[in-house]
Tab-separated table of C-alpha atoms and ligand atoms in Angstrom:
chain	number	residue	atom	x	y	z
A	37	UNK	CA	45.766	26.307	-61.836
A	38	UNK	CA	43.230	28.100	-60.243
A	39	UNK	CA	43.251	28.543	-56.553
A	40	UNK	CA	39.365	27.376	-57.082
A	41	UNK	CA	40.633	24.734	-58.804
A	42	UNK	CA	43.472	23.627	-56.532
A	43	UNK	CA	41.115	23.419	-53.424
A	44	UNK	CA	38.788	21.117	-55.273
A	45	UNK	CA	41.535	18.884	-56.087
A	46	UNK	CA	42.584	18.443	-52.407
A	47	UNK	CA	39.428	17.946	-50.991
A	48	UNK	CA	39.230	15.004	-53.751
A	49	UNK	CA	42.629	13.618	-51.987
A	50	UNK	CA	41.235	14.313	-48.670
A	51	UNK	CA	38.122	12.417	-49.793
A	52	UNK	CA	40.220	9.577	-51.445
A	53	UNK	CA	42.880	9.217	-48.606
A	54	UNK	CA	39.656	8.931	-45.877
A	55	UNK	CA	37.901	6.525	-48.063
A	56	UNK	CA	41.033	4.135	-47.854
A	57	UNK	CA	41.878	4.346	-44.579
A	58	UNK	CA	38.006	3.743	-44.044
A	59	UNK	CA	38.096	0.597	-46.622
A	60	UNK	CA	41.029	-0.983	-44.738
A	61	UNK	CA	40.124	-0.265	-41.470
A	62	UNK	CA	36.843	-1.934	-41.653
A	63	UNK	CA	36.600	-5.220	-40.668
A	64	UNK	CA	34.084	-6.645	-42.216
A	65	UNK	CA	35.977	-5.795	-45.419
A	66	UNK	CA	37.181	-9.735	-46.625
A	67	UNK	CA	39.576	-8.223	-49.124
A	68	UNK	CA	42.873	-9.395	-48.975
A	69	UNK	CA	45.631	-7.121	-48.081
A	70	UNK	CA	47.770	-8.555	-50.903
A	71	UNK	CA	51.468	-8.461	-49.899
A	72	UNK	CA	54.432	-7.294	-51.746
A	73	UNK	CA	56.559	-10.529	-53.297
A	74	UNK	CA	58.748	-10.888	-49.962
A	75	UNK	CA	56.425	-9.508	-47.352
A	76	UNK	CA	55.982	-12.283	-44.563
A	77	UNK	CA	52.420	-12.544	-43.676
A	78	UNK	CA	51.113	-13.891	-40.665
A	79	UNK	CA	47.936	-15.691	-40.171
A	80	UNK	CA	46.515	-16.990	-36.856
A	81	UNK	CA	44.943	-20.478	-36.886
A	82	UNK	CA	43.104	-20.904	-33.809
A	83	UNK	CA	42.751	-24.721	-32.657
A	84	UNK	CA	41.885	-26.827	-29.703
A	85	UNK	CA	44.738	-27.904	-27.810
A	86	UNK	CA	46.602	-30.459	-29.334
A	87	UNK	CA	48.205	-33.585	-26.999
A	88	UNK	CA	49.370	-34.928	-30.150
A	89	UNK	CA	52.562	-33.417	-32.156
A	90	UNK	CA	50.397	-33.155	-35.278
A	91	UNK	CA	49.598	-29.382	-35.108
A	92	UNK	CA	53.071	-28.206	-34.607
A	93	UNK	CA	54.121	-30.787	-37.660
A	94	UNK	CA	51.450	-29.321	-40.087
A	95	UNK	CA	52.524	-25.458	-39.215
A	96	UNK	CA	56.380	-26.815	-39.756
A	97	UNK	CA	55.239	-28.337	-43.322
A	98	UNK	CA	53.222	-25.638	-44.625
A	99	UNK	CA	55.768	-22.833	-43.461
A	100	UNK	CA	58.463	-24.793	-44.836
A	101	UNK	CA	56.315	-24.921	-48.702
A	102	UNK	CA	55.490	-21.199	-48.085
A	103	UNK	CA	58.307	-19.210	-46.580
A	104	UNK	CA	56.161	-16.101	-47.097
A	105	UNK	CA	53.162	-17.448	-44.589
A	106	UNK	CA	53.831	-17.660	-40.930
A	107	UNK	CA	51.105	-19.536	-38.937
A	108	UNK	CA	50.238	-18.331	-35.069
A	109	UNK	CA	48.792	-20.673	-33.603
A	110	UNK	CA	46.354	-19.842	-31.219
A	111	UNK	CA	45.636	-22.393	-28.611
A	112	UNK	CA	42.303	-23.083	-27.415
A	113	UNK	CA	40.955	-25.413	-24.169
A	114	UNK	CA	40.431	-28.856	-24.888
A	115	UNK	CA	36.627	-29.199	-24.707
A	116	UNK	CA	34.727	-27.980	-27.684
A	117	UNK	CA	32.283	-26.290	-25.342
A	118	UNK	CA	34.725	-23.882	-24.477
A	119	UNK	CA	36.219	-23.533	-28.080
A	120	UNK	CA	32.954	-22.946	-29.230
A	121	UNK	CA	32.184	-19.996	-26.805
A	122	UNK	CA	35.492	-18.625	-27.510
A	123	UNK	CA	34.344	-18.287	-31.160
A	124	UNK	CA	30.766	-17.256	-30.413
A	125	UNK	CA	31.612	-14.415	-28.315
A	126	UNK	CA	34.762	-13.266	-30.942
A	127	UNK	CA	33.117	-14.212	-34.409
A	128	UNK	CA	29.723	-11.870	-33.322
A	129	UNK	CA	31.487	-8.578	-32.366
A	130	UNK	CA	33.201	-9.105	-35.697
A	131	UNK	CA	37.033	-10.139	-34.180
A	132	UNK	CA	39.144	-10.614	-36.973
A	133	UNK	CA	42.257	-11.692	-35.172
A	134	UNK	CA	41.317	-15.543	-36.140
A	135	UNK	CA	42.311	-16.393	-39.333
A	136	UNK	CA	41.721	-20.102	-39.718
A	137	UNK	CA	39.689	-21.587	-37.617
A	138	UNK	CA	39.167	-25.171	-36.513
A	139	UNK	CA	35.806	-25.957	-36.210
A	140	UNK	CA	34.243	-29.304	-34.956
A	141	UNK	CA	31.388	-30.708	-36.918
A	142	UNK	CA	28.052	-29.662	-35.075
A	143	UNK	CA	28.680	-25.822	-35.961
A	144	UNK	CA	28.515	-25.676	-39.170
A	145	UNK	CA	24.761	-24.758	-39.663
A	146	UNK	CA	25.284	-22.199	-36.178
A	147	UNK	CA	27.799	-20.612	-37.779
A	148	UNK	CA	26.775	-20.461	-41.519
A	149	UNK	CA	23.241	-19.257	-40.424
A	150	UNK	CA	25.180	-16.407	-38.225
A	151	UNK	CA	27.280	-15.213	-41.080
A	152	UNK	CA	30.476	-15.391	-39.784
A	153	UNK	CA	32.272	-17.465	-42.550
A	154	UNK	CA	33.748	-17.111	-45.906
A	155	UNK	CA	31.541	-19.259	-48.014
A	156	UNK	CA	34.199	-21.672	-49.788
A	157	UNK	CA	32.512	-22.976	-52.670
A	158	UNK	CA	34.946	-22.060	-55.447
A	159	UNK	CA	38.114	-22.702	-53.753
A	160	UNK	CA	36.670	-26.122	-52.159
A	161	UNK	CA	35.579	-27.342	-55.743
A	162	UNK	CA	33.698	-30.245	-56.632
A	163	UNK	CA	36.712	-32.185	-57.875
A	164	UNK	CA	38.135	-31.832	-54.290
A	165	UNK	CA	34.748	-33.256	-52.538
A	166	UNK	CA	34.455	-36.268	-54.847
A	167	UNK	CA	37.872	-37.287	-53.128
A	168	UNK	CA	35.980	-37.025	-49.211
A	169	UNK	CA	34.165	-39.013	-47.436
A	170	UNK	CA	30.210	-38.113	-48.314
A	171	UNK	CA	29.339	-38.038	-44.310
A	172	UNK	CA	32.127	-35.147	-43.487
A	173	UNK	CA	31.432	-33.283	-46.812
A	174	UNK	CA	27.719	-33.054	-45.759
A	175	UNK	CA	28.621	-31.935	-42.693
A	176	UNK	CA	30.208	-28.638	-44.058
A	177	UNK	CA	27.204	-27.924	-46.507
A	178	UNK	CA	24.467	-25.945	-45.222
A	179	UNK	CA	21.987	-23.550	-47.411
A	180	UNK	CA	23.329	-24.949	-50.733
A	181	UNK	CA	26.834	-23.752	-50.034
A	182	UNK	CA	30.320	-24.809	-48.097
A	183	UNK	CA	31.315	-23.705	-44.955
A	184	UNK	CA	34.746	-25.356	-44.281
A	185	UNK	CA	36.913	-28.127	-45.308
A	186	UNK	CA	37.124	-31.447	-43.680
A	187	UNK	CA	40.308	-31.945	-42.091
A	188	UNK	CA	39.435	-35.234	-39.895
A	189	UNK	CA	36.346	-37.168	-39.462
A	190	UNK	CA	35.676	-39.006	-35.721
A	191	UNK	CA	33.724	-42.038	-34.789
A	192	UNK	CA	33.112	-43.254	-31.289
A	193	UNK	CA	35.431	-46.523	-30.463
A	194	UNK	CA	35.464	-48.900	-28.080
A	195	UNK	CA	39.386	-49.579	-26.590
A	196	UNK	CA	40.032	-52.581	-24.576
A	197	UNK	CA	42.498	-54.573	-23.009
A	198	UNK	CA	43.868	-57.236	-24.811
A	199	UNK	CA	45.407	-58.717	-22.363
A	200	UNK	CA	42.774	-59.112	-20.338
A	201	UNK	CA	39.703	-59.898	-22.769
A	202	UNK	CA	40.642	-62.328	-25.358
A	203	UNK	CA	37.244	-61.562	-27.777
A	204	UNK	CA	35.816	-57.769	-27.706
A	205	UNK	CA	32.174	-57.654	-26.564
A	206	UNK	CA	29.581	-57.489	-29.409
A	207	UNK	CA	26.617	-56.247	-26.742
A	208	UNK	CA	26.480	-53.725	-24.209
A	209	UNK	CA	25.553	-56.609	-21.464
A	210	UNK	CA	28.246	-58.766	-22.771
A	211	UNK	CA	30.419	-55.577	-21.601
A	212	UNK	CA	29.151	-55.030	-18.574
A	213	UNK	CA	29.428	-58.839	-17.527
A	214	UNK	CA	33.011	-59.029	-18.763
A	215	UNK	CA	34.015	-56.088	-16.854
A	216	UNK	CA	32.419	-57.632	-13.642
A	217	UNK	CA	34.404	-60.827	-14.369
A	218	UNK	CA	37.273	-59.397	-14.951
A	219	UNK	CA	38.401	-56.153	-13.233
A	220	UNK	CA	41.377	-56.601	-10.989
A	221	UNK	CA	43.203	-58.699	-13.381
A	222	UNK	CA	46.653	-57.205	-14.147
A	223	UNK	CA	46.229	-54.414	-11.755
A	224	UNK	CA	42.804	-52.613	-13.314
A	225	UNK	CA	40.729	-51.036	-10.689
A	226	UNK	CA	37.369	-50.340	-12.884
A	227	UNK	CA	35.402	-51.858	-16.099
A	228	UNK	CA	34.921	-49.073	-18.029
A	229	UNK	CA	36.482	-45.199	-18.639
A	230	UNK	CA	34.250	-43.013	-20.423
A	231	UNK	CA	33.139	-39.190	-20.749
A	232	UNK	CA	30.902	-38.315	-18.148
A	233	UNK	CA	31.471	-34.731	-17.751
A	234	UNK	CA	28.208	-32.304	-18.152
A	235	UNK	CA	29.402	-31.337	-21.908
A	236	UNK	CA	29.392	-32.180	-25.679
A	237	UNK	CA	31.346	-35.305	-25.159
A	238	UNK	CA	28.688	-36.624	-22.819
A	239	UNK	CA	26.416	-36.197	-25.239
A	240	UNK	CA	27.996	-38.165	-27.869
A	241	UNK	CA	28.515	-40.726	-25.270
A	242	UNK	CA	24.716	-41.511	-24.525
A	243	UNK	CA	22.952	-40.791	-28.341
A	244	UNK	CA	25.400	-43.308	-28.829
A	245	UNK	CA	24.171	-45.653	-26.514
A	246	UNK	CA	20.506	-44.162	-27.787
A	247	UNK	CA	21.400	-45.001	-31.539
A	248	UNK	CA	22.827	-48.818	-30.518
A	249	UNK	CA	19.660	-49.745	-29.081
A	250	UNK	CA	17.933	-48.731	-32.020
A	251	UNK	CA	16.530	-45.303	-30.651
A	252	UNK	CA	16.853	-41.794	-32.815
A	253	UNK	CA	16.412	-38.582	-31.567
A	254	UNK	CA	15.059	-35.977	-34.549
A	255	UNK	CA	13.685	-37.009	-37.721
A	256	UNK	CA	12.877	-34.755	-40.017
A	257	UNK	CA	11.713	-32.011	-38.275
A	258	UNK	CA	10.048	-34.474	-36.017
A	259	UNK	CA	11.377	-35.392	-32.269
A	260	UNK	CA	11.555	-39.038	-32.013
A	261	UNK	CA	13.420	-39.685	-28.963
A	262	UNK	CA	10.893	-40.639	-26.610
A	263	UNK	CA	10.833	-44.430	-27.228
A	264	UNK	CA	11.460	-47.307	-24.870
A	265	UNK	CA	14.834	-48.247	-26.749
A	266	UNK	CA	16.128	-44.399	-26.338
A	267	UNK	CA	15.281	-45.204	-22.547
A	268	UNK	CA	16.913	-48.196	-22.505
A	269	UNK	CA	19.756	-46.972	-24.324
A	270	UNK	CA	20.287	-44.313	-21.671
A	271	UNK	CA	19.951	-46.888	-19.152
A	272	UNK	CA	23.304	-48.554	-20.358
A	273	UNK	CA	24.971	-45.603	-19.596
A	274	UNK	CA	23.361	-44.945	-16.050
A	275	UNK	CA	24.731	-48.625	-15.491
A	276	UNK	CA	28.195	-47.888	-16.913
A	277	UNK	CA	28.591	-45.318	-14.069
A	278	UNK	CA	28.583	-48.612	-11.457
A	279	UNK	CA	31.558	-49.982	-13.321
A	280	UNK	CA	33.432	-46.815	-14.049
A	281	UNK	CA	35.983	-44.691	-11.299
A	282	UNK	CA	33.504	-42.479	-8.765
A	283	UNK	CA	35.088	-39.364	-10.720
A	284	UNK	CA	33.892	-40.722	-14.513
A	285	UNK	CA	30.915	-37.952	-14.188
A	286	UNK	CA	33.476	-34.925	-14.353
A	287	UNK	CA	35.627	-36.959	-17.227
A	288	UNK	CA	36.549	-35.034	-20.224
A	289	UNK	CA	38.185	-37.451	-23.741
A	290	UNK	CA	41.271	-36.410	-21.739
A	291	UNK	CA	40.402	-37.719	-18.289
A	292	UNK	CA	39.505	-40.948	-19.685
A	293	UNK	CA	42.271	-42.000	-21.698
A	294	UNK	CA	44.759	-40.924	-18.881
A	295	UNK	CA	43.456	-43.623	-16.243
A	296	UNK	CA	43.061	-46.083	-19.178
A	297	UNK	CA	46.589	-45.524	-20.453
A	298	UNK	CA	47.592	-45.586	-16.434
A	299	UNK	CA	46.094	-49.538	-16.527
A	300	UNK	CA	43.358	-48.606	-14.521
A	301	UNK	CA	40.536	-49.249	-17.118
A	302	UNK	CA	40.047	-52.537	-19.062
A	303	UNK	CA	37.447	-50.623	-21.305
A	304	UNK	CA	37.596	-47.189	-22.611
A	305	UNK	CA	34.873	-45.438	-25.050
A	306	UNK	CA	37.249	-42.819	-26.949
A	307	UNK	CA	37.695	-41.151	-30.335
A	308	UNK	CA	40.744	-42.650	-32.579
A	309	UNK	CA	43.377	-40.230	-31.827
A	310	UNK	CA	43.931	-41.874	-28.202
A	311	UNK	CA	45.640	-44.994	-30.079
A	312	UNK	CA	48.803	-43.943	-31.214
A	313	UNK	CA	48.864	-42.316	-27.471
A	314	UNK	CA	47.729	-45.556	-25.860
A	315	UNK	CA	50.753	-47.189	-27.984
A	316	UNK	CA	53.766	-44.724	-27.623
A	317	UNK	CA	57.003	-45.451	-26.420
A	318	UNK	CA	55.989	-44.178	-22.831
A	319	UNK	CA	52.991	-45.542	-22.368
A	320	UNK	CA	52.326	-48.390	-19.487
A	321	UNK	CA	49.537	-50.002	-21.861
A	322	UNK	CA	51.555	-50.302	-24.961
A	323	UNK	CA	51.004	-53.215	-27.061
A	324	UNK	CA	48.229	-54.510	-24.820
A	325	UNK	CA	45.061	-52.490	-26.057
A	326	UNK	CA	42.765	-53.991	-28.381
A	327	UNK	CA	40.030	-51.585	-30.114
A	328	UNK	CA	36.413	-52.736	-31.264
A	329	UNK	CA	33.577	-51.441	-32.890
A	330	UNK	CA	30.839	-49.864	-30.451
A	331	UNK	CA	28.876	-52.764	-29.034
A	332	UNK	CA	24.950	-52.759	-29.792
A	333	UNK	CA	22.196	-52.522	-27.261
A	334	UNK	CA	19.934	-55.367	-26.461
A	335	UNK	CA	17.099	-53.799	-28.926
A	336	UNK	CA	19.271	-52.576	-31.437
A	337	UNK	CA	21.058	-54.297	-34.770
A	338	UNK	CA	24.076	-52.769	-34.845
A	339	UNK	CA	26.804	-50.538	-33.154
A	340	UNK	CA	26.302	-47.369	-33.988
A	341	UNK	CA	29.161	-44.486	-33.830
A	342	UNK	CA	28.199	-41.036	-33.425
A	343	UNK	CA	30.101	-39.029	-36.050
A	344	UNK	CA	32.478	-36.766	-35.107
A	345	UNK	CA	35.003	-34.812	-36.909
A	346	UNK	CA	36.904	-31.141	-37.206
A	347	UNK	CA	37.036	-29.027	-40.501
A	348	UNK	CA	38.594	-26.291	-41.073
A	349	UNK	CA	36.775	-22.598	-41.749
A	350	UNK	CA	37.496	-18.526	-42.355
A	351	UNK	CA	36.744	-16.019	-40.638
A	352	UNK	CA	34.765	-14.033	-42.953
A	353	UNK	CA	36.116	-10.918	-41.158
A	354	UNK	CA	39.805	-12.459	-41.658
A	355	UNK	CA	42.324	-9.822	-43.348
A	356	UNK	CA	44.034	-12.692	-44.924
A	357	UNK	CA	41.650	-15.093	-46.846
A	358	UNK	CA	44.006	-15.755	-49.290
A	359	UNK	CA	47.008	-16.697	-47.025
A	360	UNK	CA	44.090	-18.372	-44.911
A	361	UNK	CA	43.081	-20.610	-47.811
A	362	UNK	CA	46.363	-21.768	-48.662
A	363	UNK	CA	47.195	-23.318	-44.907
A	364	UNK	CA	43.448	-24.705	-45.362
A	365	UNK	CA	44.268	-26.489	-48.626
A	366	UNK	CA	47.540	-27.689	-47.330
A	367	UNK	CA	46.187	-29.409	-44.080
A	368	UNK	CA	43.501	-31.044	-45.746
A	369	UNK	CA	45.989	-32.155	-48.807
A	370	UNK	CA	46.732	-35.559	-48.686
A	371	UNK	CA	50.348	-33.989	-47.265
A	372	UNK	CA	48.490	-32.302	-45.137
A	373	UNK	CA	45.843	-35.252	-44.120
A	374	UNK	CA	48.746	-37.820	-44.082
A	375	UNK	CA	50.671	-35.662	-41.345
A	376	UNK	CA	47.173	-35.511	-39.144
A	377	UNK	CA	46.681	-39.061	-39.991
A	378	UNK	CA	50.772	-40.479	-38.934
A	379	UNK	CA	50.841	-38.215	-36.012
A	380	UNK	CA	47.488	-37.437	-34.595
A	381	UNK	CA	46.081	-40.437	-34.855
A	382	UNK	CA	43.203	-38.705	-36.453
A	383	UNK	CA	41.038	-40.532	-38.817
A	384	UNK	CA	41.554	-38.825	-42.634
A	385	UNK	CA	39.012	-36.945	-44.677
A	386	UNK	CA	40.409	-38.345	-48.090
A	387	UNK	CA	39.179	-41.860	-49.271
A	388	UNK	CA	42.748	-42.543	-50.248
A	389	UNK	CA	44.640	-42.777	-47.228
A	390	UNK	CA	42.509	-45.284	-45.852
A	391	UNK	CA	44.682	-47.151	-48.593
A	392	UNK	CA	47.909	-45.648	-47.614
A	393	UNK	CA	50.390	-48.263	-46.504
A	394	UNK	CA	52.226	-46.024	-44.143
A	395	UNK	CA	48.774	-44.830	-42.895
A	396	UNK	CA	47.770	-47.909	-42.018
A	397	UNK	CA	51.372	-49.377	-40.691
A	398	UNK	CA	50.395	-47.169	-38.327
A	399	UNK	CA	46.359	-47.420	-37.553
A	400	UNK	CA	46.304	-51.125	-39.098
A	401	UNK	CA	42.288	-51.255	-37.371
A	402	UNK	CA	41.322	-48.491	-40.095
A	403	UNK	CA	41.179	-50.577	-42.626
A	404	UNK	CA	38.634	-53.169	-40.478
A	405	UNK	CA	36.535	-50.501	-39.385
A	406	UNK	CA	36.221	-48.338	-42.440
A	407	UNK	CA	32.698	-49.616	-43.411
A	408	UNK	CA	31.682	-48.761	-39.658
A	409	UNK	CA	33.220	-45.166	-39.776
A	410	UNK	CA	31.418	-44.311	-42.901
A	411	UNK	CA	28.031	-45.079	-40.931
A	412	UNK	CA	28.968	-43.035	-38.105
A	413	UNK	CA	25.707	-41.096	-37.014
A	414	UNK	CA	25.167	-37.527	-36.658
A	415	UNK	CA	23.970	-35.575	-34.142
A	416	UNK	CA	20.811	-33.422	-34.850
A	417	UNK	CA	21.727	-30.975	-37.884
A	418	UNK	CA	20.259	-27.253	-37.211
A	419	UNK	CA	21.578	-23.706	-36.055
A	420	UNK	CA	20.170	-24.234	-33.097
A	421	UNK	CA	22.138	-27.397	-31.811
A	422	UNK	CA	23.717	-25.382	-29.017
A	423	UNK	CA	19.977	-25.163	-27.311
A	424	UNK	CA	19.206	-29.233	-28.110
A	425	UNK	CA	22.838	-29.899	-26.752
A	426	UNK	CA	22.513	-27.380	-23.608
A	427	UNK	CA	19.222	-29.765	-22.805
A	428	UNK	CA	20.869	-33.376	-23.759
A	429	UNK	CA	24.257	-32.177	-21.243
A	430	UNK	CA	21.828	-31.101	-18.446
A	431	UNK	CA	19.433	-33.861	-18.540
A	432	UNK	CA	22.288	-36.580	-19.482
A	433	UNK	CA	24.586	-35.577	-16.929
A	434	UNK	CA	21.099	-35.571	-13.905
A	435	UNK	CA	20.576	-39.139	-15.501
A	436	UNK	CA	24.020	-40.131	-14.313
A	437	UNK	CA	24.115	-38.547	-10.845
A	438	UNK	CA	21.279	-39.985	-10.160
A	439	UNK	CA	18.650	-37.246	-9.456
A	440	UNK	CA	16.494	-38.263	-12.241
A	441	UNK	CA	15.629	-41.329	-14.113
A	442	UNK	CA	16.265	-42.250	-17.804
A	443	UNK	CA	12.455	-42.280	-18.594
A	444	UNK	CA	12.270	-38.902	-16.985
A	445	UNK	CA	15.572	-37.607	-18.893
A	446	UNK	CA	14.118	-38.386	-22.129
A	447	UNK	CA	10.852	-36.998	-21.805
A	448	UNK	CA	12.606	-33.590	-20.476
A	449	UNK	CA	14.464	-33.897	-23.593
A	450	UNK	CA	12.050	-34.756	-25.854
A	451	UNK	CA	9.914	-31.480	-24.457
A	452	UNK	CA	12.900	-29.310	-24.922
A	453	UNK	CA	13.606	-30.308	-28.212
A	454	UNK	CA	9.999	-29.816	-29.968
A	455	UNK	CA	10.073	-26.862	-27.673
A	456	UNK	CA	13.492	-25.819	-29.569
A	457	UNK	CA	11.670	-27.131	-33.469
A	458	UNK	CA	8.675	-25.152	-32.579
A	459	UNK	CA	10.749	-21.773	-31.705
A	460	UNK	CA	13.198	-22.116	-35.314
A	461	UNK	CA	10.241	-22.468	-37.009
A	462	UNK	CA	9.965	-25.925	-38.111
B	504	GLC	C1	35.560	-34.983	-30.640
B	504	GLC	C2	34.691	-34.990	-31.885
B	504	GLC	C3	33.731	-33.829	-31.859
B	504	GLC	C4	32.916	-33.887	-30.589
B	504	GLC	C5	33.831	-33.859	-29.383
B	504	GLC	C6	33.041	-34.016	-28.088
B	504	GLC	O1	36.441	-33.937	-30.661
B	504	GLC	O2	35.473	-34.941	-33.037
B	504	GLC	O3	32.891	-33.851	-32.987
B	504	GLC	O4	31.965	-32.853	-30.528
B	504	GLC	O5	34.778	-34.904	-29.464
B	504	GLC	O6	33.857	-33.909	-26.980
């Protein structure tokens, strides 16, 4: 070979070896680094922290099936707030230590319009969303694709004490009047636990108090908050604060269950995972908790649960979507769902464990309440719900200090809001 001849060839490997290392090394490269037959690969699943042993469970399950797939789990503060700038601040500088990651309902649109997930629509196939529950499959769709993969859906509850209040209120004033009547009984200090905190929770809190009295707040692309049943609505929860612990405005899901499960509380508004807490072995309030649908406002017809929920997403700059996808398809399995569902308390995805006899040994109330989860109301859809929410936490939380009234909360919302619409273009 020529000596011409021999240089060409190397500066073809040169050019070959550089374009490699340049291929693997950049991250937003979703190409799986396929392992050889016995490598161990290790994904990280990052996840809200989890007061429930369901989490560890599912990684014991799944590692057990596939030997070859370890899961890290990387453990995130409880409020969704947080998780959510955790994410923000990783996902946009293009961080692909996150595998998996656990994403609550209200970011799917953020994060799909931001283009920092792995759009699932082959692997999440239509034969698997004809098996979920229409309201959480929705909630994963944005632009004509999915996002994510429903691992558990939420709806607001009301707990109570059975011991205490023979019949669960229907209204919002029947609450309030029972809790008058009745605190001190059997060593409770207050009427009602609930999440006050200036945060997401809040705002579930009061749109559900908006929605029971027959308020709404966007329809459309129309803000339609500013009605006399949103303000009444909010007014509920301005009252709630008289019946609640001085501390309720700085309460987190958390916060509230603790003082209920203490006996402090003989009402609690919570998500379902605090029941099979409320009801384990250690718990002073075992046996005695009753749980209810969300009472309705004087002006509305019915209860109306905000819908809540957590699927599960990929980091589109992940270096593992395959290994990723399998520990998504294993936690939303029915395995996978039935695990969440025993031990987390967490309401499932898939229609058919709300038939499960296990399932519902242990949560017998799903079966009751099934019709009212599947109406559970959304909050506004849009990529910009961290702005609407950012106004609803400040304006909420003022409401129940006490610097501002509802009327005035609402109509700083409502401006905010058509402020927000006008700015996204719609
Ligand atoms: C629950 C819900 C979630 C909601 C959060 C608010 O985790 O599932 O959707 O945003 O509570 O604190």
């Amino acid at each position: 070979m020529s000596s011409k001849k021999l240089l060409v060839l190397f500066i073809t490997f040169l050019l070959t070896v550089s374009l490699i290392t340049s291929c693997s090394s950049n991250n937003t490269s979703s190409t799986s680094q396929t392992p050889s037959k016995n490598e161990v690969v290790t994904i990280t699943y990052s996840t809200g922290k989890d007061s429930t042993p369901a989490t560890k469970k599912l990684v014991e399950a799944f590692e057990k099936k596939y030997p070859n797939i370890k899961v890290k789990v990387q453990e995130l503060p409880n409020s969704t707030d947080e998780q959510h700038n955790t994410y923000v601040t990783a996902l946009s500088a293009g961080d692909s230590s996150i595998d998996v990651l656990a994403m609550d309902v209200i970011w799917t649109p953020e994060f799909a319009a931001a283009n920092w997930l792995l759009p699932l629509d082959d692997k999440f196939t239509e034969e698997m969303r004809s098996k979920m529950l229409p309201g959480p499959v929705e909630a994963v769709t944005y632009n004509g694709h999915v996002w994510a993969v429903p691992r558990f859906t939420d709806a607001g509850v009301l707990y109570y004490r059975k011991d205490i209040i023979s019949t669960p209120p229907q209204t919002w004033d029947e609450l309030i009047q029972m809790a008058k009547e009745n605190v001190g009984k059997e060593g409770t200090k207050y009427g009602i636990v609930f999440q006050g905190n200036q945060y997401e929770g809040l705002v579930c809190d009061a749109l559900e108090l908006i929605y029971s009295n027959g308020g709404s707040v966007i329809e459309g692309n129309k803000v339609t908050i500013d009605t006399p049943q949103a303000i009444a609505g909010l007014q509920y929860l301005i009252d709630l604060v008289k019946i609640a612990p001085p501390g309720v405005t700085t309460y987190q899901e958390e916060d509230a269950r603790n003082v209920f499960q203490q006996g402090e509380a003989i009402f609690m508004r919570n998500w379902p995972y605090a029941w099979s807490l409320l009801n384990s072995d250690d718990s002073p309030v075992k046996g005695k908790v009753g749980i209810a649908p969300i009472p309705r406002g004087k002006d509305g017809k019915e209860g109306s649960p905000v819908l809540g929920g957590w699927n599960l997403g990929i980091n589109k700059y992940s270096k593992h979507p395959e290994e990723a996808w399998k520990f998504i398809e294993f936690v939303t399995s029915e395995e996978g769902q039935k695990i969440t569902a025993l031990e987390g308390g967490n309401l499932p995805t898939l229609k058919s464990l709300y038939q499960d006899k296990e399932v519902l040994a242990k949560n017998p109330y799903w079966a009751d309440f099934y019709d009212v989860f599947i109406t559970a109301k959304p909050r506004p859809v849009s990529p910009f719900y961290p702005q609407m929410s950012d106004s609803m936490q400040i304006n909420f939380h003022k409401a129940l200090t006490g610097e501002i009234t509802a009327e005035q909360t609402i109509k700083n919302v409502a401006k905010d809001l058509s402020e927000i619409l006008a700015k996204s273009g719609k």
